[in-house]
PDB file of C-alpha atoms in Angstrom:
ATOM      1  CA  UNK A   1      16.568  29.642 -39.366  1.00 45.00           C
ATOM      2  CA  UNK A   2      14.362  32.097 -40.550  1.00 47.00           C
ATOM      3  CA  UNK A   3      12.400  32.010 -37.370  1.00 47.00           C
ATOM      4  CA  UNK A   4      15.491  33.014 -35.227  1.00 49.00           C
ATOM      5  CA  UNK A   5      16.248  36.020 -37.612  1.00 47.00           C
ATOM      6  CA  UNK A   6      15.177  39.100 -35.809  1.00 50.00           C
ATOM      7  CA  UNK A   7      14.493  37.572 -32.518  1.00 49.00           C
ATOM      8  CA  UNK A   8      16.224  39.560 -29.642  1.00 51.00           C
ATOM      9  CA  UNK A   9      18.402  37.572 -27.639  1.00 47.00           C
ATOM     10  CA  UNK A  10      16.875  39.037 -24.612  1.00 47.00           C
ATOM     11  CA  UNK A  11      13.497  37.389 -25.741  1.00 45.00           C
ATOM     12  CA  UNK A  12      14.986  33.732 -26.125  1.00 46.00           C
ATOM     13  CA  UNK A  13      16.979  34.138 -22.979  1.00 46.00           C
ATOM     14  CA  UNK A  14      13.591  34.988 -20.964  1.00 46.00           C
ATOM     15  CA  UNK A  15      11.641  31.990 -22.600  1.00 45.00           C
ATOM     16  CA  UNK A  16      14.045  29.457 -21.485  1.00 43.00           C
ATOM     17  CA  UNK A  17      13.816  30.098 -17.729  1.00 45.00           C
ATOM     18  CA  UNK A  18      10.108  29.951 -17.987  1.00 43.00           C
ATOM     19  CA  UNK A  19      10.253  26.522 -19.768  1.00 44.00           C
ATOM     20  CA  UNK A  20      12.806  25.457 -17.006  1.00 42.00           C
ATOM     21  CA  UNK A  21      10.439  26.508 -14.183  1.00 43.00           C
ATOM     22  CA  UNK A  22       7.600  24.391 -15.680  1.00 41.00           C
ATOM     23  CA  UNK A  23       9.535  21.124 -15.435  1.00 43.00           C
ATOM     24  CA  UNK A  24       9.455  20.960 -11.519  1.00 52.00           C
ATOM     25  CA  UNK A  25       6.010  21.725 -11.514  1.00 45.00           C
ATOM     26  CA  UNK A  26       5.118  19.097 -13.862  1.00 47.00           C
ATOM     27  CA  UNK A  27       7.277  16.627 -11.764  1.00 55.00           C
ATOM     28  CA  UNK A  28       5.293  17.618  -8.400  1.00 48.00           C
ATOM     29  CA  UNK A  29       2.107  17.160 -10.049  1.00 44.00           C
ATOM     30  CA  UNK A  30       3.040  13.744 -11.280  1.00 51.00           C
ATOM     31  CA  UNK A  31       4.184  12.793  -7.998  1.00 51.00           C
ATOM     32  CA  UNK A  32       1.038  13.955  -6.392  1.00 45.00           C
ATOM     33  CA  UNK A  33      -1.264  11.992  -8.770  1.00 46.00           C
ATOM     34  CA  UNK A  34       1.032   8.905  -8.454  1.00 49.00           C
ATOM     35  CA  UNK A  35       0.413   9.220  -4.395  1.00 46.00           C
ATOM     36  CA  UNK A  36      -3.247  10.086  -4.703  1.00 45.00           C
ATOM     37  CA  UNK A  37      -3.988   6.948  -6.864  1.00 49.00           C
ATOM     38  CA  UNK A  38      -3.203   4.274  -4.205  1.00 57.00           C
ATOM     39  CA  UNK A  39      -4.606   6.618  -1.198  1.00 61.00           C
ATOM     40  CA  UNK A  40      -8.027   6.838  -3.118  1.00 69.00           C
ATOM     41  CA  UNK A  41      -7.939   3.071  -3.784  1.00 66.00           C
ATOM     42  CA  UNK A  42      -7.158   2.251  -0.043  1.00 67.00           C
ATOM     43  CA  UNK A  43      -9.980   4.669   1.017  1.00 71.00           C
ATOM     44  CA  UNK A  44     -12.579   3.152  -1.187  1.00 74.00           C
ATOM     45  CA  UNK A  45     -11.653  -0.351   0.031  1.00 71.00           C
ATOM     46  CA  UNK A  46     -11.957   0.691   3.503  1.00 72.00           C
ATOM     47  CA  UNK A  47     -15.467   2.167   2.998  1.00 77.00           C
ATOM     48  CA  UNK A  48     -16.560  -0.903   1.047  1.00 79.00           C
ATOM     49  CA  UNK A  49     -15.358  -3.119   3.964  1.00 79.00           C
ATOM     50  CA  UNK A  50     -17.214  -0.954   6.454  1.00 79.00           C
ATOM     51  CA  UNK A  51     -20.472  -1.241   4.413  1.00 84.00           C
ATOM     52  CA  UNK A  52     -20.360  -4.953   3.806  1.00 86.00           C
ATOM     53  CA  UNK A  53     -19.413  -5.375   7.486  1.00 85.00           C
ATOM     54  CA  UNK A  54     -22.372  -3.380   8.780  1.00 86.00           C
ATOM     55  CA  UNK A  55     -24.616  -5.392   6.285  1.00 88.00           C
ATOM     56  CA  UNK A  56     -23.775  -8.700   7.759  1.00 89.00           C
ATOM     57  CA  UNK A  57     -23.909  -7.537  11.098  1.00 88.00           C
ATOM     58  CA  UNK A  58     -27.563  -6.518  10.832  1.00 88.00           C
ATOM     59  CA  UNK A  59     -28.492  -9.480   8.303  1.00 90.00           C
ATOM     60  CA  UNK A  60     -27.521 -11.704  11.329  1.00 90.00           C
ATOM     61  CA  UNK A  61     -30.632 -10.146  13.042  1.00 90.00           C
ATOM     62  CA  UNK A  62     -32.792 -10.529   9.663  1.00 88.00           C
ATOM     63  CA  UNK A  63     -32.496  -6.830   9.082  1.00 87.00           C
ATOM     64  CA  UNK A  64     -31.901  -5.631   5.673  1.00 84.00           C
ATOM     65  CA  UNK A  65     -30.204  -2.251   5.217  1.00 79.00           C
ATOM     66  CA  UNK A  66     -32.524  -1.253   2.467  1.00 78.00           C
ATOM     67  CA  UNK A  67     -35.573  -1.841   5.163  1.00 78.00           C
ATOM     68  CA  UNK A  68     -33.776  -0.033   7.617  1.00 77.00           C
ATOM     69  CA  UNK A  69     -33.700   3.166   5.465  1.00 75.00           C
ATOM     70  CA  UNK A  70     -30.262   4.460   6.688  1.00 74.00           C
ATOM     71  CA  UNK A  71     -28.874   7.328   4.908  1.00 71.00           C
ATOM     72  CA  UNK A  72     -25.436   6.937   3.142  1.00 70.00           C
ATOM     73  CA  UNK A  73     -24.080   9.054   5.952  1.00 71.00           C
ATOM     74  CA  UNK A  74     -25.107   6.660   8.625  1.00 72.00           C
ATOM     75  CA  UNK A  75     -23.752   4.130   6.830  1.00 70.00           C
ATOM     76  CA  UNK A  76     -20.360   5.534   6.294  1.00 71.00           C
ATOM     77  CA  UNK A  77     -20.302   6.380  10.184  1.00 72.00           C
ATOM     78  CA  UNK A  78     -21.127   2.615  11.154  1.00 72.00           C
ATOM     79  CA  UNK A  79     -18.834   1.383   8.550  1.00 69.00           C
ATOM     80  CA  UNK A  80     -15.675   3.459  10.026  1.00 71.00           C
ATOM     81  CA  UNK A  81     -16.160   1.554  13.248  1.00 71.00           C
ATOM     82  CA  UNK A  82     -14.449  -1.572  11.858  1.00 71.00           C
ATOM     83  CA  UNK A  83     -11.938  -0.050   9.453  1.00 71.00           C
ATOM     84  CA  UNK A  84      -9.070  -0.386  12.013  1.00 73.00           C
ATOM     85  CA  UNK A  85      -8.786  -4.205  11.093  1.00 71.00           C
ATOM     86  CA  UNK A  86      -8.487  -3.853   7.187  1.00 72.00           C
ATOM     87  CA  UNK A  87      -6.312  -0.767   7.906  1.00 74.00           C
ATOM     88  CA  UNK A  88      -3.988  -2.768   9.953  1.00 76.00           C
ATOM     89  CA  UNK A  89      -3.957  -5.594   7.687  1.00 74.00           C
ATOM     90  CA  UNK A  90      -3.163  -3.523   4.793  1.00 74.00           C
ATOM     91  CA  UNK A  91      -0.391  -1.909   6.400  1.00 79.00           C
ATOM     92  CA  UNK A  92       1.228  -5.150   7.682  1.00 78.00           C
ATOM     93  CA  UNK A  93       0.950  -6.556   4.238  1.00 79.00           C
ATOM     94  CA  UNK A  94       2.733  -3.675   2.525  1.00 81.00           C
ATOM     95  CA  UNK A  95       5.338  -3.987   5.116  1.00 82.00           C
ATOM     96  CA  UNK A  96       5.885  -7.456   4.342  1.00 81.00           C
ATOM     97  CA  UNK A  97       6.054  -6.844   0.453  1.00 82.00           C
ATOM     98  CA  UNK A  98       8.559  -4.090   1.044  1.00 83.00           C
ATOM     99  CA  UNK A  99      10.803  -6.237   3.248  1.00 80.00           C
ATOM    100  CA  UNK A 100      10.681  -9.158   0.906  1.00 81.00           C
ATOM    101  CA  UNK A 101      11.219  -7.087  -2.291  1.00 82.00           C
ATOM    102  CA  UNK A 102      14.319  -5.552  -0.575  1.00 83.00           C
ATOM    103  CA  UNK A 103      15.830  -8.817   0.461  1.00 81.00           C
ATOM    104  CA  UNK A 104      15.205 -10.351  -3.013  1.00 82.00           C
ATOM    105  CA  UNK A 105      16.545  -7.316  -5.041  1.00 81.00           C
ATOM    106  CA  UNK A 106      19.548  -7.165  -2.678  1.00 80.00           C
ATOM    107  CA  UNK A 107      20.265 -10.809  -3.452  1.00 77.00           C
ATOM    108  CA  UNK A 108      20.107 -10.332  -7.234  1.00 78.00           C
ATOM    109  CA  UNK A 109      22.294  -7.145  -7.093  1.00 78.00           C
ATOM    110  CA  UNK A 110      24.861  -8.780  -5.264  1.00 77.00           C
ATOM    111  CA  UNK A 111      25.106 -11.657  -7.380  1.00 76.00           C
ATOM    112  CA  UNK A 112      23.615 -10.994 -10.923  1.00 76.00           C
ATOM    113  CA  UNK A 113      23.587 -13.961 -13.105  1.00 71.00           C
ATOM    114  CA  UNK A 114      23.612 -16.529 -10.496  1.00 73.00           C
ATOM    115  CA  UNK A 115      21.866 -19.876 -10.806  1.00 75.00           C
ATOM    116  CA  UNK A 116      20.540 -19.296  -7.158  1.00 77.00           C
ATOM    117  CA  UNK A 117      18.639 -16.315  -8.345  1.00 73.00           C
ATOM    118  CA  UNK A 118      17.201 -18.326 -11.260  1.00 79.00           C
ATOM    119  CA  UNK A 119      15.668 -20.728  -8.802  1.00 78.00           C
ATOM    120  CA  UNK A 120      14.649 -18.136  -6.558  1.00 78.00           C
ATOM    121  CA  UNK A 121      12.623 -16.610  -9.530  1.00 77.00           C
ATOM    122  CA  UNK A 122      11.509 -20.005 -10.405  1.00 80.00           C
ATOM    123  CA  UNK A 123      10.285 -20.699  -7.184  1.00 80.00           C
ATOM    124  CA  UNK A 124       8.223 -17.460  -6.944  1.00 78.00           C
ATOM    125  CA  UNK A 125       6.775 -18.258 -10.184  1.00 79.00           C
ATOM    126  CA  UNK A 126       5.776 -21.836  -9.165  1.00 81.00           C
ATOM    127  CA  UNK A 127       3.947 -20.374  -5.991  1.00 78.00           C
ATOM    128  CA  UNK A 128       2.154 -17.794  -8.218  1.00 75.00           C
ATOM    129  CA  UNK A 129       1.202 -20.615 -10.747  1.00 81.00           C
ATOM    130  CA  UNK A 130      -0.055 -22.759  -7.974  1.00 78.00           C
ATOM    131  CA  UNK A 131      -2.173 -19.958  -6.535  1.00 74.00           C
ATOM    132  CA  UNK A 132      -3.763 -19.279  -9.830  1.00 76.00           C
ATOM    133  CA  UNK A 133      -4.694 -23.036 -10.293  1.00 77.00           C
ATOM    134  CA  UNK A 134      -6.159 -22.634  -6.699  1.00 70.00           C
ATOM    135  CA  UNK A 135      -8.150 -19.432  -7.837  1.00 67.00           C
ATOM    136  CA  UNK A 136      -9.492 -21.140 -10.898  1.00 70.00           C
ATOM    137  CA  UNK A 137     -10.681 -24.349  -9.031  1.00 71.00           C
ATOM    138  CA  UNK A 138     -12.340 -22.123  -6.415  1.00 63.00           C
ATOM    139  CA  UNK A 139     -14.086 -19.910  -9.153  1.00 58.00           C
ATOM    140  CA  UNK A 140     -15.572 -22.784 -11.547  1.00 59.00           C
ATOM    141  CA  UNK A 141     -15.664 -25.579  -8.989  1.00 61.00           C
ATOM    142  CA  UNK A 142     -16.569 -23.775  -5.640  1.00 53.00           C
ATOM    143  CA  UNK A 143     -19.948 -24.050  -3.995  1.00 47.00           C
ATOM    144  CA  UNK A 144     -22.493 -21.183  -3.367  1.00 40.00           C
ATOM    145  CA  UNK A 145     -20.951 -20.286  -0.052  1.00 40.00           C
ATOM    146  CA  UNK A 146     -17.676 -18.990  -1.367  1.00 35.00           C
ATOM    147  CA  UNK A 147     -19.038 -15.413  -1.523  1.00 38.00           C
ATOM    148  CA  UNK A 148     -19.925 -15.444   2.321  1.00 42.00           C
ATOM    149  CA  UNK A 149     -16.884 -17.466   3.751  1.00 48.00           C
ATOM    150  CA  UNK A 150     -13.360 -16.717   4.207  1.00 55.00           C
ATOM    151  CA  UNK A 151     -11.408 -19.199   1.802  1.00 70.00           C
ATOM    152  CA  UNK A 152      -8.288 -19.168  -0.248  1.00 77.00           C
ATOM    153  CA  UNK A 153      -9.772 -18.484  -3.647  1.00 82.00           C
ATOM    154  CA  UNK A 154     -10.061 -14.715  -3.372  1.00 83.00           C
ATOM    155  CA  UNK A 155      -6.336 -13.964  -2.138  1.00 83.00           C
ATOM    156  CA  UNK A 156      -5.143 -16.621  -4.544  1.00 85.00           C
ATOM    157  CA  UNK A 157      -6.578 -14.853  -7.396  1.00 84.00           C
ATOM    158  CA  UNK A 158      -5.108 -11.461  -6.203  1.00 85.00           C
ATOM    159  CA  UNK A 159      -1.557 -12.820  -5.428  1.00 85.00           C
ATOM    160  CA  UNK A 160      -1.154 -15.730  -7.849  1.00 86.00           C
ATOM    161  CA  UNK A 161      -0.647 -13.252 -10.961  1.00 87.00           C
ATOM    162  CA  UNK A 162       1.362 -10.848  -9.033  1.00 87.00           C
ATOM    163  CA  UNK A 163       3.809 -13.320  -8.064  1.00 86.00           C
ATOM    164  CA  UNK A 164       4.017 -14.907 -11.746  1.00 87.00           C
ATOM    165  CA  UNK A 165       4.894 -11.279 -13.022  1.00 87.00           C
ATOM    166  CA  UNK A 166       7.113 -10.720 -10.304  1.00 83.00           C
ATOM    167  CA  UNK A 167       9.196 -13.743 -11.051  1.00 85.00           C
ATOM    168  CA  UNK A 168       9.365 -12.790 -14.644  1.00 85.00           C
ATOM    169  CA  UNK A 169      10.587  -9.343 -13.719  1.00 82.00           C
ATOM    170  CA  UNK A 170      13.358 -11.019 -11.459  1.00 82.00           C
ATOM    171  CA  UNK A 171      14.396 -13.571 -13.996  1.00 81.00           C
ATOM    172  CA  UNK A 172      14.734 -10.537 -16.530  1.00 82.00           C
ATOM    173  CA  UNK A 173      16.684  -8.501 -13.898  1.00 80.00           C
ATOM    174  CA  UNK A 174      18.954 -11.501 -13.157  1.00 77.00           C
ATOM    175  CA  UNK A 175      19.695 -11.987 -16.952  1.00 77.00           C
ATOM    176  CA  UNK A 176      20.325  -8.399 -17.602  1.00 78.00           C
ATOM    177  CA  UNK A 177      17.627  -7.984 -20.185  1.00 79.00           C
ATOM    178  CA  UNK A 178      13.879  -8.057 -19.974  1.00 80.00           C
ATOM    179  CA  UNK A 179      12.336 -11.596 -20.936  1.00 82.00           C
ATOM    180  CA  UNK A 180       9.303  -9.659 -22.742  1.00 82.00           C
ATOM    181  CA  UNK A 181       8.960  -7.122 -24.980  1.00 84.00           C
ATOM    182  CA  UNK A 182       7.789  -3.784 -23.700  1.00 84.00           C
ATOM    183  CA  UNK A 183       4.472  -3.902 -25.325  1.00 86.00           C
ATOM    184  CA  UNK A 184       3.757  -7.505 -24.120  1.00 87.00           C
ATOM    185  CA  UNK A 185       4.937  -6.477 -20.635  1.00 84.00           C
ATOM    186  CA  UNK A 186       2.679  -3.594 -20.576  1.00 86.00           C
ATOM    187  CA  UNK A 187      -0.400  -5.642 -21.494  1.00 85.00           C
ATOM    188  CA  UNK A 188       0.426  -8.124 -19.099  1.00 85.00           C
ATOM    189  CA  UNK A 189       0.729  -5.688 -16.239  1.00 86.00           C
ATOM    190  CA  UNK A 190      -2.689  -4.365 -17.038  1.00 89.00           C
ATOM    191  CA  UNK A 191      -4.154  -7.837 -16.842  1.00 88.00           C
ATOM    192  CA  UNK A 192      -2.193  -8.408 -13.510  1.00 87.00           C
ATOM    193  CA  UNK A 193      -3.479  -5.391 -12.134  1.00 88.00           C
ATOM    194  CA  UNK A 194      -6.984  -6.275 -13.122  1.00 88.00           C
ATOM    195  CA  UNK A 195      -6.876  -9.527 -11.476  1.00 88.00           C
ATOM    196  CA  UNK A 196      -5.232  -8.082  -8.444  1.00 87.00           C
ATOM    197  CA  UNK A 197      -8.149  -5.597  -7.925  1.00 86.00           C
ATOM    198  CA  UNK A 198     -10.671  -8.391  -8.431  1.00 87.00           C
ATOM    199  CA  UNK A 199      -9.180 -10.511  -5.975  1.00 86.00           C
ATOM    200  CA  UNK A 200      -8.579  -7.657  -3.313  1.00 83.00           C
ATOM    201  CA  UNK A 201     -12.159  -6.757  -3.983  1.00 84.00           C
ATOM    202  CA  UNK A 202     -13.549 -10.320  -3.536  1.00 85.00           C
ATOM    203  CA  UNK A 203     -11.182 -11.046  -0.388  1.00 82.00           C
ATOM    204  CA  UNK A 204     -12.512  -7.714   1.179  1.00 81.00           C
ATOM    205  CA  UNK A 205     -16.146  -8.763   0.572  1.00 84.00           C
ATOM    206  CA  UNK A 206     -15.690 -12.050   2.381  1.00 84.00           C
ATOM    207  CA  UNK A 207     -13.579 -11.099   5.286  1.00 81.00           C
ATOM    208  CA  UNK A 208     -15.973  -8.178   5.877  1.00 84.00           C
ATOM    209  CA  UNK A 209     -19.086 -10.451   5.937  1.00 87.00           C
ATOM    210  CA  UNK A 210     -17.462 -12.842   8.191  1.00 85.00           C
ATOM    211  CA  UNK A 211     -16.206  -9.988  10.448  1.00 84.00           C
ATOM    212  CA  UNK A 212     -19.843  -8.408  10.446  1.00 87.00           C
ATOM    213  CA  UNK A 213     -21.437 -11.691  11.156  1.00 89.00           C
ATOM    214  CA  UNK A 214     -19.076 -11.970  14.335  1.00 86.00           C
ATOM    215  CA  UNK A 215     -20.028  -8.443  15.276  1.00 87.00           C
ATOM    216  CA  UNK A 216     -23.644  -9.666  15.265  1.00 89.00           C
ATOM    217  CA  UNK A 217     -22.613 -12.771  17.518  1.00 89.00           C
ATOM    218  CA  UNK A 218     -21.058 -10.405  19.926  1.00 88.00           C
ATOM    219  CA  UNK A 219     -24.089  -8.318  20.196  1.00 89.00           C
ATOM    220  CA  UNK A 220     -26.301 -11.273  21.094  1.00 90.00           C
ATOM    221  CA  UNK A 221     -23.759 -11.919  23.864  1.00 89.00           C
ATOM    222  CA  UNK A 222     -23.978  -8.431  25.236  1.00 88.00           C
ATOM    223  CA  UNK A 223     -27.845  -7.821  24.958  1.00 88.00           C
ATOM    224  CA  UNK A 224     -28.372  -8.761  28.641  1.00 86.00           C
ATOM    225  CA  UNK A 225     -25.954  -5.916  29.480  1.00 88.00           C
ATOM    226  CA  UNK A 226     -27.430  -3.260  27.353  1.00 88.00           C
ATOM    227  CA  UNK A 227     -30.035  -0.699  28.539  1.00 90.00           C
ATOM    228  CA  UNK A 228     -33.495  -2.126  28.891  1.00 90.00           C
ATOM    229  CA  UNK A 229     -36.319  -0.680  26.662  1.00 90.00           C
ATOM    230  CA  UNK A 230     -39.859  -0.281  28.237  1.00 91.00           C
ATOM    231  CA  UNK A 231     -42.044  -0.114  25.274  1.00 90.00           C
ATOM    232  CA  UNK A 232     -45.675   1.223  25.720  1.00 89.00           C
ATOM    233  CA  UNK A 233     -48.035   0.838  22.680  1.00 88.00           C
ATOM    234  CA  UNK A 234     -51.409   1.765  21.687  1.00 84.00           C
ATOM    235  CA  UNK A 235     -52.182  -1.354  19.909  1.00 84.00           C
ATOM    236  CA  UNK A 236     -50.935  -5.006  21.056  1.00 84.00           C
ATOM    237  CA  UNK A 237     -48.077  -6.775  19.445  1.00 85.00           C
ATOM    238  CA  UNK A 238     -48.821  -9.470  17.201  1.00 81.00           C
ATOM    239  CA  UNK A 239     -46.753 -12.174  19.073  1.00 77.00           C
ATOM    240  CA  UNK A 240     -44.277 -11.321  21.869  1.00 80.00           C
ATOM    241  CA  UNK A 241     -40.834 -12.568  21.744  1.00 80.00           C
ATOM    242  CA  UNK A 242     -39.372 -14.828  24.245  1.00 81.00           C
ATOM    243  CA  UNK A 243     -38.129 -13.216  27.518  1.00 82.00           C
ATOM    244  CA  UNK A 244     -40.449 -10.245  27.122  1.00 88.00           C
ATOM    245  CA  UNK A 245     -42.869  -9.385  29.854  1.00 89.00           C
ATOM    246  CA  UNK A 246     -46.414  -7.829  29.183  1.00 88.00           C
ATOM    247  CA  UNK A 247     -48.598  -6.010  31.243  1.00 88.00           C
ATOM    248  CA  UNK A 248     -51.544  -3.945  30.666  1.00 86.00           C
ATOM    249  CA  UNK A 249     -51.622  -0.370  31.608  1.00 82.00           C
ATOM    250  CA  UNK A 250     -54.609   1.090  33.465  1.00 78.00           C
ATOM    251  CA  UNK A 251     -56.063   3.884  31.553  1.00 66.00           C
ATOM    252  CA  UNK A 252     -55.384   7.474  33.075  1.00 56.00           C
ATOM    253  CA  UNK A 253     -56.505  10.838  32.339  1.00 52.00           C
ATOM    254  CA  UNK A 254     -52.913  11.866  31.164  1.00 58.00           C
ATOM    255  CA  UNK A 255     -52.323   8.732  28.828  1.00 55.00           C
ATOM    256  CA  UNK A 256     -55.569   7.080  27.945  1.00 62.00           C
ATOM    257  CA  UNK A 257     -54.466   5.643  24.766  1.00 78.00           C
ATOM    258  CA  UNK A 258     -51.248   3.790  25.864  1.00 82.00           C
ATOM    259  CA  UNK A 259     -52.462   0.499  27.117  1.00 84.00           C
ATOM    260  CA  UNK A 260     -49.989  -2.033  26.438  1.00 87.00           C
ATOM    261  CA  UNK A 261     -46.425  -2.299  28.279  1.00 89.00           C
ATOM    262  CA  UNK A 262     -43.620  -4.559  27.234  1.00 91.00           C
ATOM    263  CA  UNK A 263     -40.403  -5.000  29.238  1.00 91.00           C
ATOM    264  CA  UNK A 264     -37.104  -6.619  28.535  1.00 89.00           C
ATOM    265  CA  UNK A 265     -36.468  -5.251  24.971  1.00 91.00           C
ATOM    266  CA  UNK A 266     -33.114  -4.190  23.901  1.00 91.00           C
ATOM    267  CA  UNK A 267     -32.403  -1.627  21.320  1.00 89.00           C
ATOM    268  CA  UNK A 268     -30.709  -2.989  18.102  1.00 87.00           C
ATOM    269  CA  UNK A 269     -31.018  -0.195  15.598  1.00 86.00           C
ATOM    270  CA  UNK A 270     -32.880   3.023  15.337  1.00 85.00           C
ATOM    271  CA  UNK A 271     -33.309   4.233  11.678  1.00 82.00           C
ATOM    272  CA  UNK A 272     -35.774   5.381   9.113  1.00 79.00           C
ATOM    273  CA  UNK A 273     -38.070   6.482  11.692  1.00 83.00           C
ATOM    274  CA  UNK A 274     -38.434   2.901  13.028  1.00 86.00           C
ATOM    275  CA  UNK A 275     -37.126   0.954  16.151  1.00 87.00           C
ATOM    276  CA  UNK A 276     -35.674  -2.606  15.617  1.00 90.00           C
ATOM    277  CA  UNK A 277     -35.845  -4.202  18.950  1.00 91.00           C
ATOM    278  CA  UNK A 278     -34.970  -7.786  20.204  1.00 90.00           C
ATOM    279  CA  UNK A 279     -35.380  -9.554  23.577  1.00 88.00           C
ATOM    280  CA  UNK A 280     -32.417  -9.744  26.102  1.00 85.00           C
ATOM    281  CA  UNK A 281     -32.493 -13.822  25.570  1.00 88.00           C
ATOM    282  CA  UNK A 282     -32.422 -13.416  21.607  1.00 89.00           C
ATOM    283  CA  UNK A 283     -31.387 -16.492  19.704  1.00 88.00           C
ATOM    284  CA  UNK A 284     -30.795 -17.068  16.199  1.00 88.00           C
ATOM    285  CA  UNK A 285     -33.450 -19.254  14.653  1.00 84.00           C
ATOM    286  CA  UNK A 286     -35.788 -19.052  17.400  1.00 85.00           C
ATOM    287  CA  UNK A 287     -36.587 -15.256  18.022  1.00 85.00           C
ATOM    288  CA  UNK A 288     -37.640 -12.479  15.854  1.00 87.00           C
ATOM    289  CA  UNK A 289     -36.774  -8.929  15.651  1.00 88.00           C
ATOM    290  CA  UNK A 290     -39.637  -6.560  16.461  1.00 88.00           C
ATOM    291  CA  UNK A 291     -40.073  -3.446  14.372  1.00 89.00           C
ATOM    292  CA  UNK A 292     -41.957  -0.532  15.690  1.00 88.00           C
ATOM    293  CA  UNK A 293     -42.387   2.970  14.388  1.00 86.00           C
ATOM    294  CA  UNK A 294     -40.998   5.714  16.314  1.00 82.00           C
ATOM    295  CA  UNK A 295     -43.769   8.205  16.333  1.00 82.00           C
ATOM    296  CA  UNK A 296     -46.756   8.888  18.480  1.00 80.00           C
ATOM    297  CA  UNK A 297     -48.101   5.406  18.449  1.00 81.00           C
ATOM    298  CA  UNK A 298     -45.271   4.372  20.786  1.00 86.00           C
ATOM    299  CA  UNK A 299     -43.529   5.522  23.955  1.00 87.00           C
ATOM    300  CA  UNK A 300     -40.172   4.220  25.183  1.00 87.00           C
ATOM    301  CA  UNK A 301     -38.230   4.362  28.340  1.00 89.00           C
ATOM    302  CA  UNK A 302     -34.572   3.434  28.849  1.00 88.00           C
ATOM    303  CA  UNK A 303     -33.728   1.541  31.750  1.00 89.00           C
ATOM    304  CA  UNK A 304     -29.833   1.355  32.464  1.00 87.00           C
ATOM    305  CA  UNK A 305     -28.621  -2.207  33.550  1.00 77.00           C
ATOM    306  CA  UNK A 306     -26.531  -2.001  36.934  1.00 72.00           C
TER     307      UNK A 306
END
């Protein structure tokens, strides 16, 4: 009470509105922070998907991205070519989750404490438990190909714990009181989020690798329709791929150094001051990818296909 003595009423009245004005600002900042978290996560997943897909696409031709010497900017631009697929999948999954959650919560709200709600929560929990078991089998008993093929283990790891936690939440809502203490529920939520993130990253990697490999196979089918690269070199190639025609160039006063011409190449990638070329009839396991420096030792001509 001593602090209030001698304090002008006008000063106290002036301080209260200032404090009241800070609450809406804090609320808006909190809403922006909550919205920025999922958006940042989705953006990171899309960039990661594009990187893995690009890596798999050129790995199909035996090219390592580290060997290509591509900059981060180039990787990002090439990765954004394929992000429409995971973006659509993420939006559809979010829409499905919203519809299912609306239907389930509507059922519990209309008939709280009903036995049918208990069976509904138990069914969701059982599905989550089975997915967790499938994820454990894939993690500990899966073969070495589980990291490069699409299988059920990654999505099971992501969705199983979420379904179990959701079933516990539904049963607590149906009974009118939580099944777990606040501390235990908070610790369980952290664990579920961690497992969900691990499963989502793993799923993104497997789907992206398979998608990138498919892009590589599509590139092979479309090689014959790509512009032809006529390559003139000062030194001959050590091994000519199949489908490539070689012809010597007679020496001229203008270009006496370029004496070897190769026709039939297709440009696969230009990065790091080098050209990665393949033949128009390239086949996996039979042909190689030719790497030539893009400098004064090579001269190229592009011939569009009719």
